[in-house]
PDB file of C-alpha atoms in Angstrom:
ATOM      1  CA  GLY A   1       9.825-150.693  87.653  1.00 66.00           C
ATOM      2  CA  ALA A   2      13.228-153.758  88.075  1.00 84.00           C
ATOM      3  CA  VAL A   3      12.311-154.581  92.018  1.00 91.00           C
ATOM      4  CA  VAL A   4      14.286-158.545  93.077  1.00 94.00           C
ATOM      5  CA  SER A   5      12.751-160.094  96.441  1.00 95.00           C
ATOM      6  CA  GLN A   6      14.187-161.836  98.295  1.00 97.00           C
ATOM      7  CA  HIS A   7      13.043-164.812 101.236  1.00 96.00           C
ATOM      8  CA  PRO A   8      14.476-165.092 103.774  1.00 96.00           C
ATOM      9  CA  SER A   9      15.386-161.432 104.881  1.00 95.00           C
ATOM     10  CA  ARG A  10      17.167-162.504 108.293  1.00 96.00           C
ATOM     11  CA  VAL A  11      17.473-166.155 108.845  1.00 96.00           C
ATOM     12  CA  ILE A  12      19.242-168.185 112.021  1.00 96.00           C
ATOM     13  CA  CYS A  13      20.778-171.588 111.544  1.00 95.00           C
ATOM     14  CA  LYS A  14      21.841-174.507 113.528  1.00 96.00           C
ATOM     15  CA  SER A  15      25.932-175.378 112.317  1.00 96.00           C
ATOM     16  CA  GLY A  16      25.410-178.211 110.013  1.00 96.00           C
ATOM     17  CA  THR A  17      21.813-177.947 108.313  1.00 96.00           C
ATOM     18  CA  SER A  18      21.457-176.447 105.020  1.00 97.00           C
ATOM     19  CA  VAL A  19      19.964-172.900 104.788  1.00 97.00           C
ATOM     20  CA  LYS A  20      17.773-171.843 100.998  1.00 97.00           C
ATOM     21  CA  ILE A  21      17.540-167.909 100.071  1.00 97.00           C
ATOM     22  CA  GLU A  22      15.814-167.498  96.872  1.00 97.00           C
ATOM     23  CA  CYS A  23      15.892-164.778  94.432  1.00 96.00           C
ATOM     24  CA  ARG A  24      12.951-163.244  92.118  1.00 95.00           C
ATOM     25  CA  SER A  25      12.653-160.556  89.525  1.00 93.00           C
ATOM     26  CA  LEU A  26       9.437-159.690  90.309  1.00 93.00           C
ATOM     27  CA  ASP A  27       8.209-157.421  87.255  1.00 90.00           C
ATOM     28  CA  PHE A  28      10.927-158.636  84.873  1.00 90.00           C
ATOM     29  CA  GLN A  29      12.933-162.183  83.474  1.00 89.00           C
ATOM     30  CA  ALA A  30      15.859-161.526  84.197  1.00 88.00           C
ATOM     31  CA  THR A  31      18.188-165.610  82.478  1.00 86.00           C
ATOM     32  CA  THR A  32      21.035-164.264  84.083  1.00 90.00           C
ATOM     33  CA  MET A  33      21.587-164.055  87.770  1.00 93.00           C
ATOM     34  CA  PHE A  34      24.662-163.542  90.410  1.00 93.00           C
ATOM     35  CA  TRP A  35      24.962-164.387  94.248  1.00 95.00           C
ATOM     36  CA  TYR A  36      27.329-161.834  96.218  1.00 94.00           C
ATOM     37  CA  ARG A  37      28.260-162.515  99.505  1.00 94.00           C
ATOM     38  CA  GLN A  38      29.339-159.627 102.549  1.00 91.00           C
ATOM     39  CA  PHE A  39      31.414-159.576 105.134  1.00 88.00           C
ATOM     40  CA  PRO A  40      30.896-156.456 108.063  1.00 83.00           C
ATOM     41  CA  LYS A  41      32.785-153.265 106.299  1.00 78.00           C
ATOM     42  CA  LYS A  42      33.734-155.428 103.107  1.00 81.00           C
ATOM     43  CA  SER A  43      32.877-155.054  99.728  1.00 81.00           C
ATOM     44  CA  LEU A  44      30.034-156.658  97.548  1.00 86.00           C
ATOM     45  CA  MET A  45      32.173-160.333  96.609  1.00 88.00           C
ATOM     46  CA  LEU A  46      30.553-161.970  94.018  1.00 89.00           C
ATOM     47  CA  MET A  47      30.254-165.874  93.724  1.00 93.00           C
ATOM     48  CA  ALA A  48      28.756-167.086  91.327  1.00 93.00           C
ATOM     49  CA  THR A  49      26.914-166.499  88.050  1.00 91.00           C
ATOM     50  CA  SER A  50      23.313-168.348  87.483  1.00 89.00           C
ATOM     51  CA  ASN A  51      21.767-168.240  84.209  1.00 86.00           C
ATOM     52  CA  GLU A  52      18.721-169.696  82.904  1.00 85.00           C
ATOM     53  CA  GLY A  53      18.422-172.696  82.037  1.00 83.00           C
ATOM     54  CA  SER A  54      22.504-174.035  82.706  1.00 84.00           C
ATOM     55  CA  LYS A  55      24.815-174.673  84.793  1.00 88.00           C
ATOM     56  CA  ALA A  56      25.814-171.838  86.920  1.00 91.00           C
ATOM     57  CA  THR A  57      29.853-169.976  86.662  1.00 91.00           C
ATOM     58  CA  TYR A  58      31.616-169.428  90.434  1.00 93.00           C
ATOM     59  CA  GLU A  59      33.710-167.407  91.238  1.00 91.00           C
ATOM     60  CA  GLN A  60      37.940-169.101  91.755  1.00 90.00           C
ATOM     61  CA  GLY A  61      37.737-170.495  95.239  1.00 92.00           C
ATOM     62  CA  VAL A  62      33.808-170.532  96.186  1.00 94.00           C
ATOM     63  CA  GLU A  63      33.452-174.091  96.368  1.00 94.00           C
ATOM     64  CA  LYS A  64      30.376-175.140  94.101  1.00 92.00           C
ATOM     65  CA  ASP A  65      29.597-178.367  96.294  1.00 94.00           C
ATOM     66  CA  LYS A  66      28.572-175.979  99.414  1.00 96.00           C
ATOM     67  CA  PHE A  67      26.778-173.142  97.955  1.00 97.00           C
ATOM     68  CA  LEU A  68      24.063-174.540  95.582  1.00 96.00           C
ATOM     69  CA  ILE A  69      22.769-172.727  92.813  1.00 94.00           C
ATOM     70  CA  ASN A  70      19.977-173.874  90.583  1.00 91.00           C
ATOM     71  CA  HIS A  71      18.014-170.644  88.046  1.00 89.00           C
ATOM     72  CA  ALA A  72      14.934-172.310  87.638  1.00 84.00           C
ATOM     73  CA  SER A  73      13.152-169.759  85.502  1.00 89.00           C
ATOM     74  CA  LEU A  74      13.320-166.672  84.411  1.00 90.00           C
ATOM     75  CA  THR A  75      12.498-165.002  87.400  1.00 92.00           C
ATOM     76  CA  LEU A  76      13.802-167.128  90.206  1.00 94.00           C
ATOM     77  CA  SER A  77      17.465-168.524  91.439  1.00 94.00           C
ATOM     78  CA  THR A  78      17.982-170.337  94.523  1.00 95.00           C
ATOM     79  CA  LEU A  79      20.770-170.515  96.527  1.00 97.00           C
ATOM     80  CA  THR A  80      21.256-173.748  98.664  1.00 97.00           C
ATOM     81  CA  VAL A  81      23.918-172.952 101.865  1.00 97.00           C
ATOM     82  CA  THR A  82      24.617-176.341 102.823  1.00 97.00           C
ATOM     83  CA  SER A  83      25.896-177.998 105.876  1.00 96.00           C
ATOM     84  CA  ALA A  84      26.491-173.908 106.705  1.00 96.00           C
ATOM     85  CA  HIS A  85      29.453-173.586 109.467  1.00 96.00           C
ATOM     86  CA  PRO A  86      29.327-170.509 111.246  1.00 96.00           C
ATOM     87  CA  GLU A  87      32.060-168.891 108.831  1.00 95.00           C
ATOM     88  CA  ASP A  88      29.587-169.041 106.667  1.00 96.00           C
ATOM     89  CA  SER A  89      27.579-165.763 108.165  1.00 96.00           C
ATOM     90  CA  SER A  90      27.534-163.456 106.330  1.00 95.00           C
ATOM     91  CA  PHE A  91      24.437-160.770 104.089  1.00 95.00           C
ATOM     92  CA  TYR A  92      23.658-162.833 101.155  1.00 96.00           C
ATOM     93  CA  ILE A  93      23.241-160.053  97.726  1.00 95.00           C
ATOM     94  CA  CYS A  94      21.170-161.516  94.698  1.00 95.00           C
ATOM     95  CA  SER A  95      21.217-159.310  91.592  1.00 93.00           C
ATOM     96  CA  ALA A  96      18.906-159.387  88.789  1.00 92.00           C
ATOM     97  CA  GLU A  97      20.170-158.374  85.451  1.00 87.00           C
ATOM     98  CA  GLY A  98      17.621-156.343  83.703  1.00 80.00           C
ATOM     99  CA  GLY A  99      18.664-154.456  80.163  1.00 74.00           C
ATOM    100  CA  GLY A 100      22.341-152.611  78.725  1.00 69.00           C
ATOM    101  CA  ASP A 101      24.035-154.769  81.539  1.00 72.00           C
ATOM    102  CA  THR A 102      22.404-152.690  84.274  1.00 83.00           C
ATOM    103  CA  GLN A 103      22.088-155.802  87.778  1.00 86.00           C
ATOM    104  CA  TYR A 104      19.066-154.812  90.321  1.00 91.00           C
ATOM    105  CA  PHE A 105      19.920-155.860  93.952  1.00 93.00           C
ATOM    106  CA  GLY A 106      17.609-157.355  96.152  1.00 94.00           C
ATOM    107  CA  PRO A 107      16.944-156.477  99.599  1.00 94.00           C
ATOM    108  CA  GLY A 108      19.931-159.536 100.842  1.00 95.00           C
ATOM    109  CA  THR A 109      19.499-162.310 103.627  1.00 96.00           C
ATOM    110  CA  ARG A 110      21.522-161.546 106.511  1.00 96.00           C
ATOM    111  CA  LEU A 111      22.297-165.410 107.134  1.00 96.00           C
ATOM    112  CA  THR A 112      23.859-166.569 111.089  1.00 96.00           C
ATOM    113  CA  VAL A 113      24.890-169.467 112.025  1.00 96.00           C
ATOM    114  CA  LEU A 114      25.551-170.850 115.744  1.00 95.00           C
TER     115      LEU A 114
ATOM    116  CA  GLN B   1      44.923-156.833  91.835  1.00 54.00           C
ATOM    117  CA  LYS B   2      42.113-154.952  92.227  1.00 56.00           C
ATOM    118  CA  GLU B   3      39.896-154.410  88.618  1.00 87.00           C
ATOM    119  CA  VAL B   4      37.468-150.962  89.698  1.00 93.00           C
ATOM    120  CA  GLU B   5      39.923-148.516  92.483  1.00 94.00           C
ATOM    121  CA  GLN B   6      37.885-146.207  95.103  1.00 94.00           C
ATOM    122  CA  ASN B   7      39.051-143.907  97.869  1.00 90.00           C
ATOM    123  CA  SER B   8      37.347-145.842 100.877  1.00 87.00           C
ATOM    124  CA  GLY B   9      36.689-142.230 102.123  1.00 89.00           C
ATOM    125  CA  PRO B  10      34.707-140.918 104.763  1.00 94.00           C
ATOM    126  CA  LEU B  11      34.867-139.123 103.044  1.00 96.00           C
ATOM    127  CA  SER B  12      33.087-135.736 104.336  1.00 97.00           C
ATOM    128  CA  VAL B  13      31.706-132.506 102.733  1.00 97.00           C
ATOM    129  CA  PRO B  14      28.979-130.151 104.106  1.00 97.00           C
ATOM    130  CA  GLU B  15      25.424-129.657 103.553  1.00 98.00           C
ATOM    131  CA  GLY B  16      24.253-128.337 100.464  1.00 97.00           C
ATOM    132  CA  ALA B  17      27.908-128.799  99.043  1.00 97.00           C
ATOM    133  CA  ILE B  18      28.891-130.559  96.172  1.00 97.00           C
ATOM    134  CA  ALA B  19      30.327-134.619  96.437  1.00 97.00           C
ATOM    135  CA  SER B  20      32.741-135.673  94.246  1.00 97.00           C
ATOM    136  CA  LEU B  21      33.146-139.573  94.323  1.00 97.00           C
ATOM    137  CA  ASN B  22      36.204-141.110  91.618  1.00 96.00           C
ATOM    138  CA  CYS B  23      36.618-144.204  90.836  1.00 96.00           C
ATOM    139  CA  THR B  24      39.258-145.853  88.147  1.00 97.00           C
ATOM    140  CA  TYR B  25      38.896-149.021  86.213  1.00 95.00           C
ATOM    141  CA  SER B  26      42.030-150.780  84.485  1.00 94.00           C
ATOM    142  CA  ASP B  27      40.395-152.695  82.513  1.00 90.00           C
ATOM    143  CA  ARG B  28      39.637-151.292  79.049  1.00 90.00           C
ATOM    144  CA  GLY B  29      37.912-153.615  77.727  1.00 87.00           C
ATOM    145  CA  SER B  30      34.558-152.548  80.537  1.00 89.00           C
ATOM    146  CA  GLN B  31      31.693-150.853  78.642  1.00 87.00           C
ATOM    147  CA  SER B  32      29.324-150.530  81.060  1.00 89.00           C
ATOM    148  CA  PHE B  33      29.917-148.168  84.354  1.00 93.00           C
ATOM    149  CA  PHE B  34      27.262-147.522  87.364  1.00 93.00           C
ATOM    150  CA  TRP B  35      27.221-146.434  90.644  1.00 96.00           C
ATOM    151  CA  TYR B  36      24.912-147.994  93.550  1.00 95.00           C
ATOM    152  CA  ARG B  37      24.493-146.734  96.893  1.00 96.00           C
ATOM    153  CA  GLN B  38      24.677-148.688 100.284  1.00 94.00           C
ATOM    154  CA  TYR B  39      23.199-147.565 103.010  1.00 94.00           C
ATOM    155  CA  SER B  40      24.567-150.309 106.305  1.00 91.00           C
ATOM    156  CA  GLY B  41      22.953-153.196 106.156  1.00 88.00           C
ATOM    157  CA  LYS B  42      21.403-152.564 103.051  1.00 92.00           C
ATOM    158  CA  SER B  43      21.576-153.695  99.528  1.00 92.00           C
ATOM    159  CA  PRO B  44      23.083-151.859  97.370  1.00 93.00           C
ATOM    160  CA  GLU B  45      20.593-149.589  95.153  1.00 93.00           C
ATOM    161  CA  LEU B  46      21.470-148.153  91.788  1.00 91.00           C
ATOM    162  CA  ILE B  47      22.105-144.273  90.982  1.00 94.00           C
ATOM    163  CA  MET B  48      23.424-143.887  87.517  1.00 92.00           C
ATOM    164  CA  PHE B  49      24.779-145.257  84.620  1.00 91.00           C
ATOM    165  CA  ILE B  50      26.646-143.934  81.770  1.00 93.00           C
ATOM    166  CA  TYR B  51      27.827-145.158  78.529  1.00 90.00           C
ATOM    167  CA  SER B  52      29.619-142.746  76.909  1.00 92.00           C
ATOM    168  CA  ASN B  53      32.125-140.709  77.568  1.00 94.00           C
ATOM    169  CA  GLY B  54      31.091-137.007  78.894  1.00 95.00           C
ATOM    170  CA  ASP B  55      28.708-136.179  81.564  1.00 96.00           C
ATOM    171  CA  LYS B  56      25.300-137.717  82.437  1.00 96.00           C
ATOM    172  CA  GLU B  57      22.778-135.660  84.932  1.00 96.00           C
ATOM    173  CA  ASP B  58      20.650-136.851  85.947  1.00 94.00           C
ATOM    174  CA  GLY B  59      18.439-134.710  89.014  1.00 96.00           C
ATOM    175  CA  ARG B  60      21.280-133.403  91.557  1.00 97.00           C
ATOM    176  CA  PHE B  61      23.666-136.368  90.629  1.00 97.00           C
ATOM    177  CA  THR B  62      25.925-135.999  87.554  1.00 97.00           C
ATOM    178  CA  ALA B  63      27.763-139.433  86.226  1.00 97.00           C
ATOM    179  CA  GLN B  64      31.151-138.418  83.961  1.00 97.00           C
ATOM    180  CA  LEU B  65      32.988-140.707  82.673  1.00 97.00           C
ATOM    181  CA  ASN B  66      35.963-139.935  80.892  1.00 96.00           C
ATOM    182  CA  LYS B  67      37.204-143.893  78.676  1.00 94.00           C
ATOM    183  CA  ALA B  68      41.010-142.829  77.603  1.00 95.00           C
ATOM    184  CA  SER B  69      41.936-141.665  81.081  1.00 95.00           C
ATOM    185  CA  GLN B  70      39.369-145.244  82.740  1.00 96.00           C
ATOM    186  CA  TYR B  71      38.330-142.518  84.885  1.00 96.00           C
ATOM    187  CA  VAL B  72      34.647-142.523  86.578  1.00 97.00           C
ATOM    188  CA  SER B  73      33.310-140.441  88.429  1.00 97.00           C
ATOM    189  CA  LEU B  74      29.845-139.148  90.217  1.00 98.00           C
ATOM    190  CA  LEU B  75      28.894-135.839  91.577  1.00 98.00           C
ATOM    191  CA  ILE B  76      26.125-135.445  94.103  1.00 98.00           C
ATOM    192  CA  ARG B  77      25.024-131.083  94.196  1.00 98.00           C
ATOM    193  CA  ASP B  78      23.183-130.477  97.010  1.00 98.00           C
ATOM    194  CA  SER B  79      24.248-132.821  98.892  1.00 98.00           C
ATOM    195  CA  GLN B  80      21.992-134.041 102.408  1.00 97.00           C
ATOM    196  CA  PRO B  81      22.752-136.091 105.225  1.00 97.00           C
ATOM    197  CA  SER B  82      20.276-138.141 103.401  1.00 96.00           C
ATOM    198  CA  ASP B  83      23.200-139.095 101.308  1.00 97.00           C
ATOM    199  CA  SER B  84      24.955-140.594 103.859  1.00 97.00           C
ATOM    200  CA  ALA B  85      25.630-143.958 102.367  1.00 96.00           C
ATOM    201  CA  THR B  86      28.651-146.115 100.545  1.00 96.00           C
ATOM    202  CA  TYR B  87      28.585-145.552  97.272  1.00 97.00           C
ATOM    203  CA  LEU B  88      30.093-148.127  94.477  1.00 95.00           C
ATOM    204  CA  CYS B  89      30.954-147.839  91.794  1.00 95.00           C
ATOM    205  CA  ALA B  90      30.661-150.861  89.274  1.00 92.00           C
ATOM    206  CA  ALA B  91      32.341-152.000  85.216  1.00 92.00           C
ATOM    207  CA  ALA B  92      31.162-154.240  83.443  1.00 87.00           C
ATOM    208  CA  GLN B  93      32.445-156.643  80.486  1.00 79.00           C
ATOM    209  CA  SER B  94      30.137-157.915  78.379  1.00 68.00           C
ATOM    210  CA  PRO B  95      33.023-159.991  76.081  1.00 58.00           C
ATOM    211  CA  LEU B  96      31.497-161.825  73.111  1.00 55.00           C
ATOM    212  CA  GLY B  97      29.798-164.876  73.442  1.00 51.00           C
ATOM    213  CA  GLY B  98      30.050-165.404  77.486  1.00 55.00           C
ATOM    214  CA  TYR B  99      28.313-163.574  79.797  1.00 57.00           C
ATOM    215  CA  GLN B 100      28.096-160.161  81.595  1.00 63.00           C
ATOM    216  CA  LYS B 101      31.035-160.069  84.297  1.00 75.00           C
ATOM    217  CA  VAL B 102      31.013-157.040  86.637  1.00 82.00           C
ATOM    218  CA  THR B 103      33.616-155.395  88.606  1.00 86.00           C
ATOM    219  CA  PHE B 104      32.868-153.475  91.863  1.00 89.00           C
ATOM    220  CA  GLY B 105      35.259-150.875  93.516  1.00 92.00           C
ATOM    221  CA  THR B 106      35.513-151.344  97.401  1.00 90.00           C
ATOM    222  CA  GLY B 107      33.565-148.055  97.826  1.00 93.00           C
ATOM    223  CA  THR B 108      33.688-144.616  99.326  1.00 96.00           C
ATOM    224  CA  LYS B 109      31.969-143.780 102.669  1.00 96.00           C
ATOM    225  CA  LEU B 110      30.393-140.365 102.082  1.00 97.00           C
ATOM    226  CA  GLN B 111      29.560-138.400 105.444  1.00 97.00           C
ATOM    227  CA  VAL B 112      27.534-135.059 104.732  1.00 97.00           C
ATOM    228  CA  ILE B 113      27.550-133.214 107.687  1.00 97.00           C
ATOM    229  CA  PRO B 114      24.555-130.856 108.783  1.00 95.00           C
TER     230      PRO B 114
END
């Protein structure tokens, strides 16, 4: 149980385009989902907390107009990187909160912006 | 200010030995603690969680929590080369009226030498 999927797993796009990443909890409902970014050999960096039916809460320094988060249902949250630039290239990982504060991670999405 | 501290390693142990991974946290309000394993290029996967002081065993893994010392550890018995990965420690706080906040350490890289 507690499976989280992400789609796509890998995306390459041109600078200036927008990219949408989906995060789904497959066998449980998640009121809260989280979006992280991880650069090579660096730790996870929490970008925002996504709550179903309400606005996302962004961490300090994360541009909410650039990283749009929508938590449309108890099993789906999306992250849209708008007007992507090469410095946005990273590994984006979502997690969904299961019981007892436990976070279950998706497999991640590797974004490359040319 | 780092809230969850881990030694980055690498920690090298011979196959079959016990690997000991340590973590300290600064927020006394932390209530739940997690150990995740992350292979290179992959997202973290949950190994164990612990809420209460003392030891919690699951197969070859034992998590230890000492809230007075603000210390969490993970022991891996009979280490295998497949255990070679980065281990992330995380502490969760659930403030009243607010959403859960989980803070991750930067991870300890474990190398199990055949």
